[in-house]
XYZ file of C-alpha atoms in Angstrom:
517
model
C -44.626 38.951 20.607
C -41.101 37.405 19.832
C -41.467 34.501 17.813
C -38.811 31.635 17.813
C -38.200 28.598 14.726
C -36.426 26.149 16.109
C -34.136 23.662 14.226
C -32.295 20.537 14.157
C -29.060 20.329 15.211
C -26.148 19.303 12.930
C -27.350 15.921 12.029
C -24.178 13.081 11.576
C -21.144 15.245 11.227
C -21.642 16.128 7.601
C -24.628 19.174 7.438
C -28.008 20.790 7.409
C -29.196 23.677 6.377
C -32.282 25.369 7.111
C -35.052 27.893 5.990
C -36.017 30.502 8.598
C -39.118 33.095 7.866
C -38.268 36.687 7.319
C -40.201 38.876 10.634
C -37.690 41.076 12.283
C -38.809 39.598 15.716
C -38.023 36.090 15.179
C -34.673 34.557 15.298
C -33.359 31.287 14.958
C -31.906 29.220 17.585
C -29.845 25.621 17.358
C -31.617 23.574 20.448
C -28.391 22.718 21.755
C -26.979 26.055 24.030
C -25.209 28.541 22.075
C -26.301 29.888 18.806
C -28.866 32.568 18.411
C -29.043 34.445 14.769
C -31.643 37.702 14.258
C -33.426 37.464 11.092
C -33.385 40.586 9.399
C -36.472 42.222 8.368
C -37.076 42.201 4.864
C -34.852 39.169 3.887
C -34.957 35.821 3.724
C -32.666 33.686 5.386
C -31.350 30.023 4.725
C -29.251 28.787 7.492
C -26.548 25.913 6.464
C -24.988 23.526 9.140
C -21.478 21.068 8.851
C -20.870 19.591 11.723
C -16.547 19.371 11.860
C -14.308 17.204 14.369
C -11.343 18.280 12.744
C -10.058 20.851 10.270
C -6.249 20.581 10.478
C -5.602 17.546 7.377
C -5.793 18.626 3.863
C -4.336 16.459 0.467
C -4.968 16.597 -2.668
C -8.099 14.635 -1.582
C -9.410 17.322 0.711
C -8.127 15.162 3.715
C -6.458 11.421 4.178
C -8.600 8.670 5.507
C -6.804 7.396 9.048
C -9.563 6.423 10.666
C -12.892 5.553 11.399
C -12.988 8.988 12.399
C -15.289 11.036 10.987
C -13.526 14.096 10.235
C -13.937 16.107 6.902
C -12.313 19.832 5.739
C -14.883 20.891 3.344
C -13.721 24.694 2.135
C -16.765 25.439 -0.227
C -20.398 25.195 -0.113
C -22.777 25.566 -2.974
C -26.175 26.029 -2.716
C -28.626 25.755 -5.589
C -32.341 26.680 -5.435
C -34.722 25.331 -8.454
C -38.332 26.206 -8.789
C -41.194 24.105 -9.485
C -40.262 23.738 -12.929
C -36.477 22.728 -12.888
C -35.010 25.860 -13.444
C -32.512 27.513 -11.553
C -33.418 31.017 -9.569
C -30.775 31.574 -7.149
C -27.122 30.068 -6.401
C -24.558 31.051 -4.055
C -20.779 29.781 -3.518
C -19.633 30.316 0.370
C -15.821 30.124 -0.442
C -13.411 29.780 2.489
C -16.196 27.646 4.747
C -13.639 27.234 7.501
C -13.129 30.976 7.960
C -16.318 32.371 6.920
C -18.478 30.543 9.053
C -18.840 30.865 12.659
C -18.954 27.737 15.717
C -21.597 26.128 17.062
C -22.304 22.961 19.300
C -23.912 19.950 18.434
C -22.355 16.427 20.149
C -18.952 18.690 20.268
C -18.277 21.237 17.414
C -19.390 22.457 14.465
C -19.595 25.360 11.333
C -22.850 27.496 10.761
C -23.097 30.372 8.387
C -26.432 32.583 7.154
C -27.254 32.926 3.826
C -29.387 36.484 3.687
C -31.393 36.938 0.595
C -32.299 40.730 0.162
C -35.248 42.038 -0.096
C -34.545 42.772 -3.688
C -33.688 39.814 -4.529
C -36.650 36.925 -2.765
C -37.908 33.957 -3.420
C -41.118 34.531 -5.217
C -44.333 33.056 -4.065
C -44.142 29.130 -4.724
C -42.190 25.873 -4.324
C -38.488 24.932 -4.493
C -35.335 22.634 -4.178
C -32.590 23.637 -2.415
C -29.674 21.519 -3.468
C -26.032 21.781 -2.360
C -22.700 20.229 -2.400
C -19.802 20.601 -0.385
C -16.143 20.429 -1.590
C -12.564 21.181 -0.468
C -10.077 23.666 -2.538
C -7.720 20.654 -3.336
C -10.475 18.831 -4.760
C -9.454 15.555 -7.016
C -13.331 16.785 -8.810
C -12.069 20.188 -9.257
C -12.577 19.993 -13.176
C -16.017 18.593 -12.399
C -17.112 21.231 -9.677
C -15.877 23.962 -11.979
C -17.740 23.279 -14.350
C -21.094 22.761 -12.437
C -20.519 25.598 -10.772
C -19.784 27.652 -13.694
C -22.970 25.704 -15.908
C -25.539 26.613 -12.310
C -24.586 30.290 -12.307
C -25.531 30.578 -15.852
C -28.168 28.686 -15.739
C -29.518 31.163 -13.211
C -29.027 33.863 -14.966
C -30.560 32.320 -18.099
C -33.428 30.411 -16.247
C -31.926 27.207 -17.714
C -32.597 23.828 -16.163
C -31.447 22.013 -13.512
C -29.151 19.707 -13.069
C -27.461 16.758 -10.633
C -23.777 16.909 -9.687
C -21.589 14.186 -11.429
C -17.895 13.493 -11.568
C -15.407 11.347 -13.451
C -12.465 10.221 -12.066
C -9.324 8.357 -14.086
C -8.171 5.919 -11.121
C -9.378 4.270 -8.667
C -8.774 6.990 -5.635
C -11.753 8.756 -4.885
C -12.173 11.617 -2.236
C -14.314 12.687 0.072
C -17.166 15.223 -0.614
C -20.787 15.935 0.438
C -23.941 17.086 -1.106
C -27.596 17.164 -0.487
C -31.272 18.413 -1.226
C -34.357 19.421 0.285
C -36.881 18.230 -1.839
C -39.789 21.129 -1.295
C -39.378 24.275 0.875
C -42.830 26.462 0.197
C -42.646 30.353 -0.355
C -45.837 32.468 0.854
C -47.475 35.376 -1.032
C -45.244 37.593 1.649
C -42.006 36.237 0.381
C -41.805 34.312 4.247
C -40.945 30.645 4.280
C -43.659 28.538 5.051
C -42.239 26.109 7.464
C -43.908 22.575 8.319
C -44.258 20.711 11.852
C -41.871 18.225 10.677
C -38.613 19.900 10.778
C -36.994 17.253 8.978
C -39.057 18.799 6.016
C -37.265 21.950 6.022
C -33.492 20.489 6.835
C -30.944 19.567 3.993
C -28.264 17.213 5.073
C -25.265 16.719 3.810
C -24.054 13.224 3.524
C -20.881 12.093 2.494
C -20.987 10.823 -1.350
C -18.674 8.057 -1.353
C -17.844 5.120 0.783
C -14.257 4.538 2.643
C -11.900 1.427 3.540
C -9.149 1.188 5.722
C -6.620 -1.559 6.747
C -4.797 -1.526 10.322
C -2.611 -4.688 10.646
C -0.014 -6.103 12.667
C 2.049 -8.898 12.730
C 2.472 -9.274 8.858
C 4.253 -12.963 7.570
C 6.880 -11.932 4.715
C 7.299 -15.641 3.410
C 4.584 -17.793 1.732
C 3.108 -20.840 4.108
C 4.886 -23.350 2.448
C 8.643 -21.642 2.027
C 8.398 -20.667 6.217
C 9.886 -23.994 7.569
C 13.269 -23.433 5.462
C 13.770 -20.116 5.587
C 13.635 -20.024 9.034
C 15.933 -22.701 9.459
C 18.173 -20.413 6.897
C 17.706 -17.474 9.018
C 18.328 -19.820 12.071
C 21.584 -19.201 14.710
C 22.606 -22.894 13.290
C 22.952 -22.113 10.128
C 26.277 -21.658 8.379
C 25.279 -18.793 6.465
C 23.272 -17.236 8.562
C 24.634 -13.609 8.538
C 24.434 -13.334 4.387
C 21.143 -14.944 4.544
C 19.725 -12.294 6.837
C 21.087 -9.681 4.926
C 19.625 -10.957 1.072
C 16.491 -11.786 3.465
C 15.524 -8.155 4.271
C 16.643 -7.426 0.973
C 14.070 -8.792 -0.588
C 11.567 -8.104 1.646
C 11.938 -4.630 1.655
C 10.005 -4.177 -1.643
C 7.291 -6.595 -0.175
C 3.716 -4.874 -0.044
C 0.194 -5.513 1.720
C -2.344 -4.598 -0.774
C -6.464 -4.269 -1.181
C -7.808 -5.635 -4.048
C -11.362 -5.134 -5.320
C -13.546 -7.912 -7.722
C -14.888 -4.197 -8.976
C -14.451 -0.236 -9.746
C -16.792 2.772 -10.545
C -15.200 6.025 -12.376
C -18.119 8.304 -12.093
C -20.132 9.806 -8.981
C -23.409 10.908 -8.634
C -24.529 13.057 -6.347
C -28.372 12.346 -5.710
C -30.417 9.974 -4.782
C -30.371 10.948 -1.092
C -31.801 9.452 1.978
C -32.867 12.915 3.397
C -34.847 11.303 6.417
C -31.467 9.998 8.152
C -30.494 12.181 10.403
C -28.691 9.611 12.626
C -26.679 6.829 13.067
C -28.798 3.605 12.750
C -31.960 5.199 11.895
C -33.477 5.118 8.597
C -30.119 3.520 7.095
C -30.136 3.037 3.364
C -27.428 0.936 1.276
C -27.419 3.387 -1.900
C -24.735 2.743 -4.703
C -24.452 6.337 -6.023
C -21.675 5.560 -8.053
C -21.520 3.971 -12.254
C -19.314 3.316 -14.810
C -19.058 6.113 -17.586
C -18.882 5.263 -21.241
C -15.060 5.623 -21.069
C -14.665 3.625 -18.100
C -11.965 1.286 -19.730
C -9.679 4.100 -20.525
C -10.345 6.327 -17.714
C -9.431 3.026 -14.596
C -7.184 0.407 -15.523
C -7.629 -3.012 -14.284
C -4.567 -4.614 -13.180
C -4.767 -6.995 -10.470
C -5.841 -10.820 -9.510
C -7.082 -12.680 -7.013
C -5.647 -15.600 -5.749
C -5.494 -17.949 -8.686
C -6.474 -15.916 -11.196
C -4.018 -14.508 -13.979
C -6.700 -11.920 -16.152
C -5.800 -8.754 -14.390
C -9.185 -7.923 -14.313
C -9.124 -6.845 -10.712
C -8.754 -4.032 -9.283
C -5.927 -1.995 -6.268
C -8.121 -0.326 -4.451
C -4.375 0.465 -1.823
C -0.778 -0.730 -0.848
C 0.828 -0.622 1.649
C 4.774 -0.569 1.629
C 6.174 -2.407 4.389
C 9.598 -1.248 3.954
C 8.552 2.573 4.984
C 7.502 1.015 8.117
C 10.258 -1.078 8.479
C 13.200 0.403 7.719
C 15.909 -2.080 9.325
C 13.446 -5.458 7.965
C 13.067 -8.019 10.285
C 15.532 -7.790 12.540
C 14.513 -10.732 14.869
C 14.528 -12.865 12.034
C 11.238 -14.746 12.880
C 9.259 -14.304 9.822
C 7.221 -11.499 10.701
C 6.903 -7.870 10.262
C 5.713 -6.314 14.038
C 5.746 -5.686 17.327
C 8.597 -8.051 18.147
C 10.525 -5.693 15.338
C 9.480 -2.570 16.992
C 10.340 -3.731 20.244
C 14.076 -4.471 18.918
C 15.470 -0.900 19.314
C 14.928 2.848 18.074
C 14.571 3.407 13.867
C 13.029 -0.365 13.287
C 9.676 0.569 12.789
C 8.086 3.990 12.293
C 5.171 5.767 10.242
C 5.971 6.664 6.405
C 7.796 10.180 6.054
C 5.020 10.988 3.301
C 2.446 11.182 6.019
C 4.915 14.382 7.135
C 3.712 16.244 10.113
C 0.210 14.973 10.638
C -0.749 14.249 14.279
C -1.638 10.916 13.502
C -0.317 7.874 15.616
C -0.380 3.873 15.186
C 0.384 1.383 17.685
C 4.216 0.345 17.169
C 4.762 -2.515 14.666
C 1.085 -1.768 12.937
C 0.879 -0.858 9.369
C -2.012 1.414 7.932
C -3.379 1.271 4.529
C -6.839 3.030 3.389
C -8.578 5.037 0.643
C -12.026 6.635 -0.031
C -13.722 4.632 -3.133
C -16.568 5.610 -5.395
C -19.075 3.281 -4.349
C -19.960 0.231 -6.811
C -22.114 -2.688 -6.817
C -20.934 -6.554 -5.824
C -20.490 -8.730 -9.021
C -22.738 -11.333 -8.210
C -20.794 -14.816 -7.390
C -17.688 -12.949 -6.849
C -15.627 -12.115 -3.586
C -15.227 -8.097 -3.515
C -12.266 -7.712 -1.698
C -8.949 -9.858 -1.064
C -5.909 -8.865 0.859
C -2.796 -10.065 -0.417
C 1.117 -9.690 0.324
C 2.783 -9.017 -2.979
C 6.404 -9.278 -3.908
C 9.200 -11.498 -5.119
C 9.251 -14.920 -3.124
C 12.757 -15.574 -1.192
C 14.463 -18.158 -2.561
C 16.520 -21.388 -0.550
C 19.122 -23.400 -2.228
C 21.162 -26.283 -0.405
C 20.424 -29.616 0.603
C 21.253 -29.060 4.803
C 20.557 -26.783 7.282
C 23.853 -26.308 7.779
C 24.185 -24.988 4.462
C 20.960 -23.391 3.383
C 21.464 -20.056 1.205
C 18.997 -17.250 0.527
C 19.708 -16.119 -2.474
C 16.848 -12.916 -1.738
C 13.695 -12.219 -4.016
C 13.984 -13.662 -7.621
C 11.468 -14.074 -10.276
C 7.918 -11.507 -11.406
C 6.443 -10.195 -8.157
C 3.451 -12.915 -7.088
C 0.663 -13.189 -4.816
C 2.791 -14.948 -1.724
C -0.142 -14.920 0.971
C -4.093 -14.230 0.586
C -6.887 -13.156 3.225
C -10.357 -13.379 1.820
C -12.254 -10.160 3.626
C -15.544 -11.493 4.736
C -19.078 -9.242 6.433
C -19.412 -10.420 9.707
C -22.277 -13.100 9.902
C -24.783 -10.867 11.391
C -23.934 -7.431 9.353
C -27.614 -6.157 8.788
C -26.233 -5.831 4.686
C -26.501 -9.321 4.436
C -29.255 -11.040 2.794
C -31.980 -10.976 0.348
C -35.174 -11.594 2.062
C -35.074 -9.092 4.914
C -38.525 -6.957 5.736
C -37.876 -4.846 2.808
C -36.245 -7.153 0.596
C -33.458 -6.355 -1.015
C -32.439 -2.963 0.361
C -29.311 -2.377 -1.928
C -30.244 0.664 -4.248
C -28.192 1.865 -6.881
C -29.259 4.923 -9.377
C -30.171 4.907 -12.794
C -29.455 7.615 -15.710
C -30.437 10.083 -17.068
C -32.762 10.866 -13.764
C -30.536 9.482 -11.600
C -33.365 7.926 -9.312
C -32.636 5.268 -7.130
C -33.783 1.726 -8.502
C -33.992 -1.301 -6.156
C -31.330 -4.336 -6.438
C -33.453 -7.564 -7.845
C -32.413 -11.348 -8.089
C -31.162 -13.788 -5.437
C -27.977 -13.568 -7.424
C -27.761 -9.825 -6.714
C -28.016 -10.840 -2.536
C -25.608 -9.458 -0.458
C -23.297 -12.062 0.974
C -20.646 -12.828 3.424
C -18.188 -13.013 1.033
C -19.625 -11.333 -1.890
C -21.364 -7.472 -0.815
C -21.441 -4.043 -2.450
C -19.474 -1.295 -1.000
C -22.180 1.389 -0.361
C -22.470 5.179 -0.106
C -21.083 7.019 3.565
C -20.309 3.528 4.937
C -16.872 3.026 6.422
C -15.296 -0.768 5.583
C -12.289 -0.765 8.116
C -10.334 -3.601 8.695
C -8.725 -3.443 12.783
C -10.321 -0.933 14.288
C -8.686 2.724 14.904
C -11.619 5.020 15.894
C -9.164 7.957 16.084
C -6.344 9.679 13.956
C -4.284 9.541 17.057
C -2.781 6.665 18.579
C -4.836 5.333 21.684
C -2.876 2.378 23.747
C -6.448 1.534 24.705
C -9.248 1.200 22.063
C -6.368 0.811 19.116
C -6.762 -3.041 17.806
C -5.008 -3.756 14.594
C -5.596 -6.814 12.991
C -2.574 -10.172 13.867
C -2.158 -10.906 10.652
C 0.432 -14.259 12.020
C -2.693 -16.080 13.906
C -5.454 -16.134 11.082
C -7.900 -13.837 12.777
C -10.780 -12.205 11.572
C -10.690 -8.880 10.162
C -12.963 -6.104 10.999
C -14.574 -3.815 9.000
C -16.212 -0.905 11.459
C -18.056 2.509 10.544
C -17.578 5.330 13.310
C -21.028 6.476 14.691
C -20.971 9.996 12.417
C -20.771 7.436 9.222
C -24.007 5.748 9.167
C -23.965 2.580 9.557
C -20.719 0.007 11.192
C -19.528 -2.854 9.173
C -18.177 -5.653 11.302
C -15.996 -7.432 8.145
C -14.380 -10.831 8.803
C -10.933 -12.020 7.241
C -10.182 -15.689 6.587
């Protein structure tokens, strides 16, 4: 009688994987159309999943961030399997992921690939682990991965023990990468898998490890509140100088930046601590700080930022954005503002930077678009995390008229010239102390890396004050795709005091709604 195991399909865009038993007349079959896979008699066979929307973007970083999008280009796979008793038995590296694996469908498109373990080589009778971790070639961890890779291979050969996956980095970028376990998959005295009824029990996920932010803004003031009134009236048709003081105007703006900055900063990532029972969005949502500070944190990330009237540097860039690369020509209506009235003006005025090259991604015209994936770290309790500021040299007015009002362009140490305070929107399900579980931030502890509950009502998460958490997206404006869409594109007016938005695309887990005042 043919026998069939079924199995979950690829669960959030990031991965499963899953353990088939080894009879010749069963196969195993995705329960959405399309994929059916023989298993061998003889072997065993573990069955890995990624879900993929996109595979086109690589960096350095194994792909930009440009949206709430929830792409990913993950090259390599590897898969660990630990006994009972912490030591490793088996490993295996799938190198070239995009190739090697074949398409499925699961809510659009997807990677599957079988890993066949001979009949020389099973499982022995018993329980195990499986844990895996998946990486791109570029990767900023590369130093990290190569050495867990290389220190799990021997330890397989050797029977040596176990152990998590960690990385340091030296700045603040982070990149995107994914990794999970399945806690207990049972071997029978035949060598066959002993599957469960609950599916989820036999299904490793892989989530993303770190956390993302993004900025999409338009309508960006270059001149501090209080300097507007006069150097508009120097920019003005009335005044004398008005041609020089456009010029030395855009001159100084051109250097002028938006930039993210952060009350805190990890430098080292662990991978563990999973929620294995989320399989998708909204369900079973955990807000798990997987990231810590090393013992060489202050040397490996430099602080070197403020917030608005501070002057300690103890703050941290989490990304700029240079408004000259959009902006080529300035502001050539002269109002004050960096957008779509610029745009508008004529051809070359506003345009994406050249050093995002050839990538099909699109913004609205007169939008800027910062972002970058973080390590996730904890709030600092009675502290705003994040604060968006416009950085540069203030423009400078001498003269005692209108008539005769001169720019004399930026002078003086760069400076904070505007501030937005980045809020959680008031009914963000991260907020609060007191909920049904309590306090439902987690963050991990060494040397077992087990996830230890956030205590004290000055550890709450706040509007203002909030951890940024593992596979959560904190976007502000909301761009759900790489490409430019006239229709669901909304970056944030920066000229009318709005709130900002920080959303999560459904194949993150969970969407922040941030505010900016």
């Amino acid at each position: 009688m043919r026998k069939q195991v079924l199995f979950g399909a690829a669960l959030l865009a990031l991965g499963t994987a899953v353990v088939s038993s080894c009879s010749k007349d069963e196969v195993v079959i995705d329960n959405t159309p399309g994929v059916e896979t023989p298993v061998e008699d003889g072997v065993q066979e573990i069955v890995l999943q990624v879900a993929n929307t996109g595979d086109e973007l690589t960096s350095r970083a194994g792909r930009p961030l440009y949206s709430a999008e929830a792409k990913q280009n993950i090259d390599n796979v590897f898969i660990v399997i630990v006994n009972e008793f912490g030591n490793v038995v088996k490993t295996n590296k799938i190198t070239d992921w995009m190739q090697v694996s074949a398409d499925y469908s699961t809510n659009g498109h997807g990677k599957q690939y079988t890993w066949k373990i001979p009949a020389a080589e099973l499982l022995a009778e018993g329980n195990y682990k499986v844990y895996a971790i998946g990486y791109s070639n570029e990767s900023a961890y590369q130093n990290s991965i190569n050495f867990y890779v290389s220190a799990m291979e021997s330890a397989a050969v050797s029977t040596g023990g176990f152990a998590k996956f960690t990385a340091l980095l030296t700045n603040i970028d982070a990149e995107e990468f994914f990794a999970g376990e399945i806690n207990e998959i049972t071997v029978g005295a035949g060598g066959e898998f002993e599957l469960t009824a609950n599916q989820t029990a036999n299904v490793l996920t892989l989530h993303r490890q770190v956390t993302g932010v993004t900025g999409y803004f338009i309508n960006v003031p270059t001149t501090t509140v209080a300097d507007r009134g006069i150097i508009m009236k120097a920019l003005s048709e009335t005044a004398t100088k008005k041609d020089g003081n456009r010029a030395a105007y855009n001159t100084a703006i051109a250097g002028y930046k938006l930039r993210l900055v952060a009350s805190n900063c990890n430098d080292q990532i662990v991978a563990a601590g999973f929620n294995s029972e989320f399989t998708t969005t909204d369900e079973n949502v955990k807000y798990i700080v997987n990231g810590l500070q090393s013992g060489s944190f202050s040397s490996n990330i430099t602080a070197g930022a403020n917030f608005s009237g501070e002057s300690d540097n103890s703050r941290y860039i989490v990304y700029e954005i240079s408004l000259g690369d959009w902006f080529p020509n300035g502001d050539v209506n002269n109002d004050g503002i960096l957008g779509e009235a610029d745009a508008n003006a004529g051809v070359n005025n506003w345009g994406k930077p050249s050093t995002m090259g050839d990538q099909t991604v699109g913004f609205q015209p007169g939008s800027v678009f910062g972002a970058n994936f973080l390590i996730p770290f904890l709030k600092k309790a009675g502290t705003k995390t994040l604060e968006l500021q416009l950085w540069g040299k203030a423009v400078s007015v001498s003269g005692t008229g209108e008539t005769d009002y001169e720019i004399s362009g930026g002078t003086g140490s760069e400076e904070i010239l505007r501030s937005w305070n980045i809020n959680l929107a008031s009914d963000d399900d991260q907020l609060g102390s007191t909920s049904v579980n309590g306090n439902f931030v987690w963050t991990l502890s060494s040397p077992n890396y087990e996830p230890i509950q956030i205590e004290g009502t000055t550890m709450a998460e706040e509007r203002t004050s909030y951890s940024l958490v593992r596979n959560h997206l904190y976007s502000v404006g909301e761009k759900g795709t790489d490409e430019w869409d006239p229709d669901t594109d909304e970056p944030e007016d920066l000229s009318k005091g709005q709130n900002l938005i920080l959303r999560v695309n459904d194949n993150w887990e969970l969407i922040h709604k941030m505010e900016v005042e």
